[in-house]
Amino acid sequence: MDNAAKIFPASLDSLEPIRDYVSKRCEVLGFNKKKTYGLCLAIDEIATNIINYGYPKAGIGLGIIEVHMADDARQLTVTLIDTAVAFDPLAHLVPNQDDMNKPLEDRPIGGLGILLARQNVDEFRYERRGDQNCNVFVVNVSS
Amino acid sequence: MGFNITSEITEGVAKLTLAGSLDSSSASMMQAEIQKVAAQSPTALVLYVSQLEFMSSAGLRMLIFAKQKLGTTVQIYIVQPQGQIVDTLQMTGIIHSVHIVDNYPA
């Protein structure tokens, strides 16, 4: 088991550094480009929600996002921890098949990010621990 | 990596060239370019994206914004997207509303 963690300011300028931090770990683990990209995309989407909605709704000017990574021979687990308002991405509706078939101009804008977060990792979990939101992304090493 | 975007209008066709990472921190740059070209009422929107390495849902929202801003009859062409970006368009169904092409004009 290998563990690492880093704290980032909850600002949009942190999105690329967060993706870089995670993708470096993926590189060490020998993940291919598709798997690395999918994980980074999933994390980017949830981090964006935390920055754009979570902390502003909590009335917190500049919060933080902790990025924790743990890996073993089977999987890499990345956990984003924030102290913004409680937000369970799994409790929110994502676009359904009807929405998917709509012309672009009629597409609902909401929910696309959460859809991408859920679809681009092997497992996505949400936990509320005290005043913390924990968004957990799991990618299997061998998938 | 950052994000770069340039735009031009040639014979009524709006051409945007995107490179780097299109995420929520850079989407406003794309929105500004769409608004700029929309003022000239182009007949088509062509996105040259071979150098675009990353696109989140913020980029998808820009495609929806472009369609709403330019009008439903204006076709959107995406030239040489990288595989992962095609996957994202596929996963969200947006691929059905745009044209993925190797070259524009063909």
CSV table of N, CA, C and O in Angstrom, one decimal, chain A residues 33-143:
chain,number,residue,atom,x,y,z
A,33,LYS,N,-3.2,5.6,-21.3
A,33,LYS,CA,-3.7,7.0,-21.4
A,33,LYS,C,-5.2,7.1,-21.2
A,33,LYS,O,-5.7,8.0,-20.5
A,34,LYS,N,-6.0,6.1,-21.7
A,34,LYS,CA,-7.4,6.1,-21.5
A,34,LYS,C,-7.9,6.0,-20.1
A,34,LYS,O,-8.7,6.8,-19.6
A,35,LYS,N,-7.2,5.2,-19.3
A,35,LYS,CA,-7.6,5.0,-17.9
A,35,LYS,C,-7.2,6.2,-17.1
A,35,LYS,O,-7.9,6.7,-16.3
A,36,THR,N,-6.0,6.8,-17.4
A,36,THR,CA,-5.5,8.0,-16.7
A,36,THR,C,-6.5,9.1,-17.0
A,36,THR,O,-6.9,9.9,-16.1
A,37,TYR,N,-6.8,9.3,-18.3
A,37,TYR,CA,-7.7,10.4,-18.7
A,37,TYR,C,-9.0,10.3,-18.0
A,37,TYR,O,-9.6,11.3,-17.5
A,38,GLY,N,-9.6,9.1,-18.0
A,38,GLY,CA,-10.9,8.9,-17.4
A,38,GLY,C,-10.9,9.3,-15.9
A,38,GLY,O,-11.9,10.0,-15.5
A,39,LEU,N,-9.9,8.9,-15.2
A,39,LEU,CA,-9.8,9.2,-13.8
A,39,LEU,C,-9.7,10.7,-13.6
A,39,LEU,O,-10.4,11.3,-12.8
A,40,CYS,N,-8.8,11.3,-14.4
A,40,CYS,CA,-8.6,12.8,-14.3
A,40,CYS,C,-9.9,13.5,-14.6
A,40,CYS,O,-10.2,14.5,-14.0
A,41,LEU,N,-10.6,13.0,-15.6
A,41,LEU,CA,-11.9,13.7,-16.0
A,41,LEU,C,-12.9,13.6,-14.9
A,41,LEU,O,-13.5,14.6,-14.5
A,42,ALA,N,-13.0,12.4,-14.3
A,42,ALA,CA,-13.9,12.2,-13.2
A,42,ALA,C,-13.6,13.1,-12.0
A,42,ALA,O,-14.5,13.8,-11.5
A,43,ILE,N,-12.4,13.2,-11.7
A,43,ILE,CA,-11.9,14.0,-10.5
A,43,ILE,C,-12.2,15.5,-10.9
A,43,ILE,O,-12.6,16.3,-10.0
A,44,ASP,N,-11.8,15.9,-12.1
A,44,ASP,CA,-12.0,17.3,-12.5
A,44,ASP,C,-13.5,17.7,-12.4
A,44,ASP,O,-13.8,18.8,-11.9
A,45,GLU,N,-14.4,16.8,-12.8
A,45,GLU,CA,-15.8,17.2,-12.7
A,45,GLU,C,-16.3,17.4,-11.3
A,45,GLU,O,-17.0,18.4,-11.0
A,46,ILE,N,-15.9,16.5,-10.4
A,46,ILE,CA,-16.3,16.7,-9.0
A,46,ILE,C,-15.7,17.9,-8.3
A,46,ILE,O,-16.3,18.6,-7.6
A,47,ALA,N,-14.4,18.1,-8.6
A,47,ALA,CA,-13.7,19.2,-8.0
A,47,ALA,C,-14.3,20.5,-8.5
A,47,ALA,O,-14.4,21.5,-7.7
A,48,THR,N,-14.7,20.5,-9.8
A,48,THR,CA,-15.3,21.8,-10.3
A,48,THR,C,-16.6,22.0,-9.6
A,48,THR,O,-16.9,23.2,-9.2
A,49,ASN,N,-17.4,21.0,-9.3
A,49,ASN,CA,-18.7,21.2,-8.5
A,49,ASN,C,-18.4,21.8,-7.1
A,49,ASN,O,-19.1,22.6,-6.6
A,50,ILE,N,-17.3,21.2,-6.5
A,50,ILE,CA,-17.0,21.7,-5.1
A,50,ILE,C,-16.6,23.2,-5.2
A,50,ILE,O,-17.1,24.0,-4.3
A,51,ILE,N,-15.8,23.5,-6.2
A,51,ILE,CA,-15.3,24.9,-6.3
A,51,ILE,C,-16.4,25.9,-6.7
A,51,ILE,O,-16.6,27.0,-6.1
A,52,ASN,N,-17.2,25.5,-7.7
A,52,ASN,CA,-18.2,26.4,-8.2
A,52,ASN,C,-19.5,26.5,-7.4
A,52,ASN,O,-20.2,27.5,-7.4
A,53,TYR,N,-19.9,25.4,-6.7
A,53,TYR,CA,-21.1,25.4,-6.0
A,53,TYR,C,-21.0,25.1,-4.5
A,53,TYR,O,-21.6,25.7,-3.7
A,54,GLY,N,-20.2,24.1,-4.2
A,54,GLY,CA,-20.1,23.6,-2.8
A,54,GLY,C,-19.6,24.7,-1.8
A,54,GLY,O,-20.3,25.1,-0.9
A,55,TYR,N,-18.5,25.3,-2.1
A,55,TYR,CA,-17.9,26.3,-1.2
A,55,TYR,C,-18.7,27.6,-1.2
A,55,TYR,O,-19.0,28.2,-0.2
A,56,PRO,N,-19.1,28.1,-2.5
A,56,PRO,CA,-19.9,29.3,-2.5
A,56,PRO,C,-21.2,29.2,-1.7
A,56,PRO,O,-21.6,30.1,-1.0
A,57,LYS,N,-21.9,28.0,-1.8
A,57,LYS,CA,-23.1,27.8,-1.1
A,57,LYS,C,-22.9,27.8,0.4
A,57,LYS,O,-23.8,28.1,1.2
A,58,ALA,N,-21.7,27.3,0.8
A,58,ALA,CA,-21.4,27.3,2.2
A,58,ALA,C,-20.9,28.7,2.7
A,58,ALA,O,-20.7,28.8,3.9
A,59,GLY,N,-20.8,29.6,1.8
A,59,GLY,CA,-20.4,31.0,2.2
A,59,GLY,C,-18.9,31.0,2.6
A,59,GLY,O,-18.5,31.9,3.3
A,60,ILE,N,-18.2,30.0,2.1
A,60,ILE,CA,-16.8,30.0,2.4
A,60,ILE,C,-16.0,30.6,1.2
A,60,ILE,O,-16.1,30.1,0.1
A,61,GLY,N,-15.3,31.6,1.4
A,61,GLY,CA,-14.6,32.3,0.3
A,61,GLY,C,-13.6,31.4,-0.4
A,61,GLY,O,-13.8,31.2,-1.6
A,62,LEU,N,-12.6,31.0,0.3
A,62,LEU,CA,-11.7,30.1,-0.4
A,62,LEU,C,-11.4,28.8,0.5
A,62,LEU,O,-10.7,28.9,1.5
A,63,GLY,N,-12.1,27.8,0.1
A,63,GLY,CA,-11.9,26.5,0.9
A,63,GLY,C,-10.7,25.7,0.3
A,63,GLY,O,-9.9,26.3,-0.4
A,64,ILE,N,-10.6,24.5,0.8
A,64,ILE,CA,-9.5,23.7,0.3
A,64,ILE,C,-10.1,22.3,-0.2
A,64,ILE,O,-11.2,21.9,0.2
A,65,ILE,N,-9.3,21.7,-1.0
A,65,ILE,CA,-9.7,20.3,-1.5
A,65,ILE,C,-8.4,19.5,-1.1
A,65,ILE,O,-7.3,19.8,-1.6
A,66,GLU,N,-8.7,18.5,-0.3
A,66,GLU,CA,-7.6,17.5,0.0
A,66,GLU,C,-7.7,16.4,-1.1
A,66,GLU,O,-8.8,15.8,-1.3
A,67,VAL,N,-6.6,16.0,-1.7
A,67,VAL,CA,-6.6,14.9,-2.6
A,67,VAL,C,-5.7,13.8,-2.0
A,67,VAL,O,-4.5,14.0,-1.7
A,68,HIS,N,-6.4,12.7,-1.6
A,68,HIS,CA,-5.7,11.5,-1.0
A,68,HIS,C,-5.6,10.4,-2.1
A,68,HIS,O,-6.6,10.1,-2.7
A,69,MET,N,-4.4,9.8,-2.1
A,69,MET,CA,-4.3,8.6,-3.0
A,69,MET,C,-3.7,7.5,-2.3
A,69,MET,O,-2.8,7.6,-1.5
A,70,ALA,N,-4.3,6.3,-2.6
A,70,ALA,CA,-3.8,5.1,-2.0
A,70,ALA,C,-3.9,4.0,-3.0
A,70,ALA,O,-4.9,3.9,-3.8
A,71,ASP,N,-2.8,3.2,-3.2
A,71,ASP,CA,-2.8,2.2,-4.2
A,71,ASP,C,-2.2,0.9,-3.6
A,71,ASP,O,-1.4,0.9,-2.7
A,72,ASP,N,-2.7,-0.2,-4.1
A,72,ASP,CA,-2.1,-1.5,-3.9
A,72,ASP,C,-2.0,-2.2,-5.2
A,72,ASP,O,-2.2,-1.6,-6.2
A,73,ALA,N,-1.8,-3.5,-5.1
A,73,ALA,CA,-1.6,-4.3,-6.4
A,73,ALA,C,-2.9,-4.3,-7.2
A,73,ALA,O,-2.8,-4.5,-8.4
A,74,ARG,N,-4.0,-4.1,-6.6
A,74,ARG,CA,-5.3,-4.3,-7.3
A,74,ARG,C,-5.9,-3.0,-7.8
A,74,ARG,O,-6.4,-2.9,-8.9
A,75,GLN,N,-5.8,-1.9,-7.0
A,75,GLN,CA,-6.5,-0.7,-7.4
A,75,GLN,C,-5.8,0.6,-6.9
A,75,GLN,O,-5.1,0.6,-5.9
A,76,LEU,N,-6.2,1.7,-7.6
A,76,LEU,CA,-5.8,3.0,-7.1
A,76,LEU,C,-7.1,3.7,-6.6
A,76,LEU,O,-8.1,3.7,-7.3
A,77,THR,N,-7.1,4.2,-5.4
A,77,THR,CA,-8.2,4.9,-4.8
A,77,THR,C,-7.8,6.4,-4.6
A,77,THR,O,-6.8,6.6,-3.9
A,78,VAL,N,-8.6,7.3,-5.2
A,78,VAL,CA,-8.4,8.7,-5.0
A,78,VAL,C,-9.6,9.2,-4.2
A,78,VAL,O,-10.7,9.0,-4.6
A,79,THR,N,-9.3,10.0,-3.2
A,79,THR,CA,-10.4,10.6,-2.4
A,79,THR,C,-10.3,12.1,-2.4
A,79,THR,O,-9.2,12.6,-2.0
A,80,LEU,N,-11.3,12.8,-2.8
A,80,LEU,CA,-11.4,14.2,-2.6
A,80,LEU,C,-12.1,14.6,-1.4
A,80,LEU,O,-13.3,14.1,-1.2
A,81,ILE,N,-11.5,15.4,-0.5
A,81,ILE,CA,-12.2,15.7,0.7
A,81,ILE,C,-12.4,17.3,0.8
A,81,ILE,O,-11.4,18.0,0.5
A,82,ASP,N,-13.6,17.7,1.0
A,82,ASP,CA,-13.8,19.1,1.2
A,82,ASP,C,-14.8,19.4,2.4
A,82,ASP,O,-15.4,18.4,2.9
A,83,THR,N,-14.9,20.6,2.8
A,83,THR,CA,-15.8,20.9,3.9
A,83,THR,C,-16.9,21.9,3.4
A,83,THR,O,-17.4,22.8,4.2
A,84,ALA,N,-17.2,21.8,2.2
A,84,ALA,CA,-18.3,22.6,1.6
A,84,ALA,C,-19.7,22.0,2.1
A,84,ALA,O,-19.7,21.1,2.9
A,85,VAL,N,-20.8,22.6,1.5
A,85,VAL,CA,-22.1,22.1,1.9
A,85,VAL,C,-22.2,20.6,1.5
A,85,VAL,O,-21.5,20.2,0.5
A,86,ALA,N,-23.0,19.8,2.2
A,86,ALA,CA,-23.1,18.4,1.9
A,86,ALA,C,-23.7,18.3,0.5
A,86,ALA,O,-24.6,18.9,0.1
A,87,PHE,N,-23.0,17.4,-0.3
A,87,PHE,CA,-23.4,17.2,-1.7
A,87,PHE,C,-23.1,15.8,-2.1
A,87,PHE,O,-21.9,15.5,-2.2
A,88,ASP,N,-24.1,15.0,-2.3
A,88,ASP,CA,-23.9,13.7,-2.8
A,88,ASP,C,-24.2,13.6,-4.3
A,88,ASP,O,-25.4,13.6,-4.7
A,89,PRO,N,-23.2,13.5,-5.1
A,89,PRO,CA,-23.4,13.4,-6.5
A,89,PRO,C,-24.2,12.3,-7.0
A,89,PRO,O,-24.9,12.4,-8.0
A,90,LEU,N,-24.2,11.2,-6.2
A,90,LEU,CA,-25.0,10.0,-6.6
A,90,LEU,C,-26.5,10.2,-6.4
A,90,LEU,O,-27.3,9.5,-6.9
A,91,ALA,N,-26.9,11.3,-5.6
A,91,ALA,CA,-28.3,11.5,-5.3
A,91,ALA,C,-28.9,12.5,-6.4
A,91,ALA,O,-30.0,12.8,-6.3
A,92,HIS,N,-28.1,12.9,-7.3
A,92,HIS,CA,-28.5,13.8,-8.4
A,92,HIS,C,-28.8,13.1,-9.7
A,92,HIS,O,-28.1,12.2,-10.1
A,93,LEU,N,-29.8,13.6,-10.3
A,93,LEU,CA,-30.2,13.0,-11.6
A,93,LEU,C,-29.1,13.3,-12.7
A,93,LEU,O,-28.6,14.4,-12.7
A,94,VAL,N,-28.9,12.3,-13.5
A,94,VAL,CA,-28.0,12.6,-14.6
A,94,VAL,C,-28.8,12.5,-15.9
A,94,VAL,O,-29.9,11.9,-15.8
A,95,PRO,N,-28.4,13.0,-17.0
A,95,PRO,CA,-29.2,12.9,-18.2
A,95,PRO,C,-29.6,11.5,-18.5
A,95,PRO,O,-28.7,10.6,-18.4
A,96,ASN,N,-30.8,11.3,-18.9
A,96,ASN,CA,-31.2,9.9,-19.3
A,96,ASN,C,-31.2,9.8,-20.8
A,96,ASN,O,-30.7,10.7,-21.5
A,97,GLN,N,-31.6,8.6,-21.3
A,97,GLN,CA,-31.5,8.3,-22.7
A,97,GLN,C,-32.3,9.3,-23.5
A,97,GLN,O,-31.8,9.7,-24.6
A,98,ASP,N,-33.4,9.8,-23.0
A,98,ASP,CA,-34.2,10.7,-23.8
A,98,ASP,C,-33.4,12.0,-23.9
A,98,ASP,O,-33.4,12.6,-25.0
A,99,ASP,N,-32.8,12.4,-22.8
A,99,ASP,CA,-32.0,13.7,-22.9
A,99,ASP,C,-30.8,13.5,-23.9
A,99,ASP,O,-30.5,14.4,-24.7
A,100,MET,N,-30.2,12.3,-23.9
A,100,MET,CA,-29.1,12.1,-24.8
A,100,MET,C,-29.5,12.2,-26.3
A,100,MET,O,-28.6,12.5,-27.1
A,101,ASN,N,-30.7,11.9,-26.5
A,101,ASN,CA,-31.2,11.9,-27.9
A,101,ASN,C,-31.7,13.3,-28.4
A,101,ASN,O,-32.0,13.5,-29.5
A,102,LYS,N,-31.8,14.2,-27.5
A,102,LYS,CA,-32.3,15.5,-27.8
A,102,LYS,C,-31.3,16.3,-28.7
A,102,LYS,O,-30.1,16.1,-28.5
A,103,PRO,N,-31.8,17.2,-29.5
A,103,PRO,CA,-30.8,18.0,-30.2
A,103,PRO,C,-30.0,18.9,-29.2
A,103,PRO,O,-30.5,19.2,-28.1
A,104,LEU,N,-28.8,19.2,-29.7
A,104,LEU,CA,-27.9,19.9,-28.7
A,104,LEU,C,-28.5,21.2,-28.1
A,104,LEU,O,-28.4,21.4,-26.9
A,105,GLU,N,-29.3,21.9,-28.9
A,105,GLU,CA,-29.8,23.2,-28.3
A,105,GLU,C,-30.9,22.9,-27.3
A,105,GLU,O,-31.3,23.8,-26.5
A,106,ASP,N,-31.5,21.7,-27.2
A,106,ASP,CA,-32.5,21.4,-26.2
A,106,ASP,C,-32.0,20.6,-25.1
A,106,ASP,O,-32.7,20.2,-24.2
A,107,ARG,N,-30.7,20.3,-25.1
A,107,ARG,CA,-30.1,19.5,-24.0
A,107,ARG,C,-30.1,20.2,-22.7
A,107,ARG,O,-29.7,21.4,-22.6
A,108,PRO,N,-30.4,19.5,-21.6
A,108,PRO,CA,-30.3,20.2,-20.3
A,108,PRO,C,-28.8,20.3,-20.0
A,108,PRO,O,-28.0,19.3,-20.3
A,109,ILE,N,-28.4,21.4,-19.5
A,109,ILE,CA,-26.9,21.6,-19.3
A,109,ILE,C,-26.4,20.9,-18.0
A,109,ILE,O,-25.3,20.4,-17.9
A,110,GLY,N,-27.3,20.8,-17.0
A,110,GLY,CA,-26.9,20.2,-15.7
A,110,GLY,C,-26.7,18.7,-15.8
A,110,GLY,O,-27.2,18.0,-16.7
A,111,GLY,N,-25.9,18.2,-15.0
A,111,GLY,CA,-25.7,16.7,-14.8
A,111,GLY,C,-24.7,16.1,-15.7
A,111,GLY,O,-24.4,14.9,-15.5
A,112,LEU,N,-24.2,16.8,-16.7
A,112,LEU,CA,-23.2,16.1,-17.6
A,112,LEU,C,-21.9,15.8,-16.8
A,112,LEU,O,-21.4,14.7,-17.1
A,113,GLY,N,-21.5,16.7,-16.0
A,113,GLY,CA,-20.3,16.5,-15.2
A,113,GLY,C,-20.4,15.2,-14.3
A,113,GLY,O,-19.5,14.4,-14.2
A,114,ILE,N,-21.5,15.1,-13.6
A,114,ILE,CA,-21.7,14.0,-12.7
A,114,ILE,C,-21.8,12.7,-13.5
A,114,ILE,O,-21.2,11.7,-13.1
A,115,LEU,N,-22.4,12.8,-14.7
A,115,LEU,CA,-22.5,11.6,-15.5
A,115,LEU,C,-21.1,11.1,-15.9
A,115,LEU,O,-20.7,9.9,-15.8
A,116,LEU,N,-20.2,12.1,-16.3
A,116,LEU,CA,-18.8,11.7,-16.7
A,116,LEU,C,-18.0,11.2,-15.5
A,116,LEU,O,-17.2,10.3,-15.6
A,117,ALA,N,-18.3,11.8,-14.3
A,117,ALA,CA,-17.5,11.3,-13.1
A,117,ALA,C,-17.9,9.9,-12.8
A,117,ALA,O,-17.0,9.1,-12.5
A,118,ARG,N,-19.2,9.6,-13.0
A,118,ARG,CA,-19.6,8.2,-12.6
A,118,ARG,C,-19.2,7.2,-13.7
A,118,ARG,O,-18.9,6.0,-13.4
A,119,GLN,N,-19.1,7.6,-14.9
A,119,GLN,CA,-18.8,6.6,-16.0
A,119,GLN,C,-17.4,6.4,-16.3
A,119,GLN,O,-17.0,5.5,-17.0
A,120,ASN,N,-16.5,7.2,-15.7
A,120,ASN,CA,-15.1,7.1,-16.1
A,120,ASN,C,-14.2,6.5,-15.1
A,120,ASN,O,-13.0,6.5,-15.3
A,121,VAL,N,-14.8,5.9,-14.1
A,121,VAL,CA,-14.0,5.1,-13.1
A,121,VAL,C,-14.7,3.8,-12.9
A,121,VAL,O,-15.9,3.6,-13.2
A,122,ASP,N,-13.9,2.9,-12.3
A,122,ASP,CA,-14.6,1.5,-12.0
A,122,ASP,C,-15.6,1.6,-10.9
A,122,ASP,O,-16.5,0.9,-10.9
A,123,GLU,N,-15.3,2.5,-9.9
A,123,GLU,CA,-16.2,2.6,-8.8
A,123,GLU,C,-16.2,4.1,-8.3
A,123,GLU,O,-15.1,4.7,-8.2
A,124,PHE,N,-17.4,4.6,-8.1
A,124,PHE,CA,-17.5,6.0,-7.5
A,124,PHE,C,-18.3,5.9,-6.3
A,124,PHE,O,-19.4,5.4,-6.3
A,125,ARG,N,-17.8,6.5,-5.1
A,125,ARG,CA,-18.6,6.4,-3.9
A,125,ARG,C,-18.6,7.8,-3.3
A,125,ARG,O,-17.7,8.6,-3.5
A,126,TYR,N,-19.7,8.1,-2.5
A,126,TYR,CA,-19.7,9.4,-1.8
A,126,TYR,C,-20.0,9.0,-0.3
A,126,TYR,O,-20.8,8.2,0.0
A,127,GLU,N,-19.3,9.7,0.6
A,127,GLU,CA,-19.5,9.5,2.0
A,127,GLU,C,-19.5,10.9,2.7
A,127,GLU,O,-18.7,11.7,2.3
A,128,ARG,N,-20.4,11.1,3.6
A,128,ARG,CA,-20.4,12.3,4.4
A,128,ARG,C,-19.8,11.9,5.8
A,128,ARG,O,-20.3,11.0,6.5
A,129,ARG,N,-18.6,12.5,6.1
A,129,ARG,CA,-18.0,12.2,7.4
A,129,ARG,C,-17.9,13.5,8.2
A,129,ARG,O,-17.1,14.3,7.9
A,130,GLY,N,-18.8,13.6,9.2
A,130,GLY,CA,-18.8,14.8,10.0
A,130,GLY,C,-19.2,16.0,9.1
A,130,GLY,O,-20.2,16.0,8.4
A,131,ASP,N,-18.3,17.0,9.0
A,131,ASP,CA,-18.6,18.1,8.1
A,131,ASP,C,-17.8,18.0,6.8
A,131,ASP,O,-17.7,19.0,6.1
A,132,GLN,N,-17.4,16.8,6.5
A,132,GLN,CA,-16.6,16.6,5.3
A,132,GLN,C,-17.4,15.8,4.2
A,132,GLN,O,-18.1,14.8,4.5
A,133,ASN,N,-17.2,16.3,3.0
A,133,ASN,CA,-17.7,15.4,1.8
A,133,ASN,C,-16.5,14.6,1.3
A,133,ASN,O,-15.4,15.2,1.1
A,134,CYS,N,-16.7,13.3,1.2
A,134,CYS,CA,-15.6,12.5,0.7
A,134,CYS,C,-16.1,11.8,-0.6
A,134,CYS,O,-17.0,11.0,-0.6
A,135,ASN,N,-15.5,12.2,-1.7
A,135,ASN,CA,-15.8,11.6,-3.0
A,135,ASN,C,-14.7,10.7,-3.3
A,135,ASN,O,-13.5,11.1,-3.4
A,136,VAL,N,-15.0,9.4,-3.5
A,136,VAL,CA,-14.0,8.3,-3.6
A,136,VAL,C,-14.1,7.7,-5.0
A,136,VAL,O,-15.1,7.3,-5.5
A,137,PHE,N,-13.0,7.7,-5.7
A,137,PHE,CA,-12.8,7.2,-7.1
A,137,PHE,C,-11.9,6.0,-7.0
A,137,PHE,O,-10.8,6.1,-6.5
A,138,VAL,N,-12.4,4.9,-7.6
A,138,VAL,CA,-11.5,3.7,-7.6
A,138,VAL,C,-11.3,3.2,-9.0
A,138,VAL,O,-12.3,3.2,-9.8
A,139,VAL,N,-10.0,3.0,-9.3
A,139,VAL,CA,-9.7,2.4,-10.6
A,139,VAL,C,-8.9,1.1,-10.4
A,139,VAL,O,-8.0,1.1,-9.7
A,140,ASN,N,-9.4,0.1,-11.1
A,140,ASN,CA,-8.7,-1.2,-11.0
A,140,ASN,C,-7.4,-1.2,-11.8
A,140,ASN,O,-7.4,-0.7,-12.9
A,141,VAL,N,-6.4,-1.7,-11.3
A,141,VAL,CA,-5.1,-1.7,-11.9
A,141,VAL,C,-5.2,-2.5,-13.2
A,141,VAL,O,-4.6,-2.1,-14.2
A,142,SER,N,-5.9,-3.6,-13.2
A,142,SER,CA,-5.8,-4.5,-14.3
A,142,SER,C,-6.9,-4.4,-15.3
A,142,SER,O,-7.0,-5.1,-16.3
A,143,SER,N,-7.9,-3.5,-15.1
A,143,SER,CA,-9.1,-3.4,-16.0
A,143,SER,C,-8.7,-2.8,-17.3
A,143,SER,O,-7.7,-2.1,-17.4
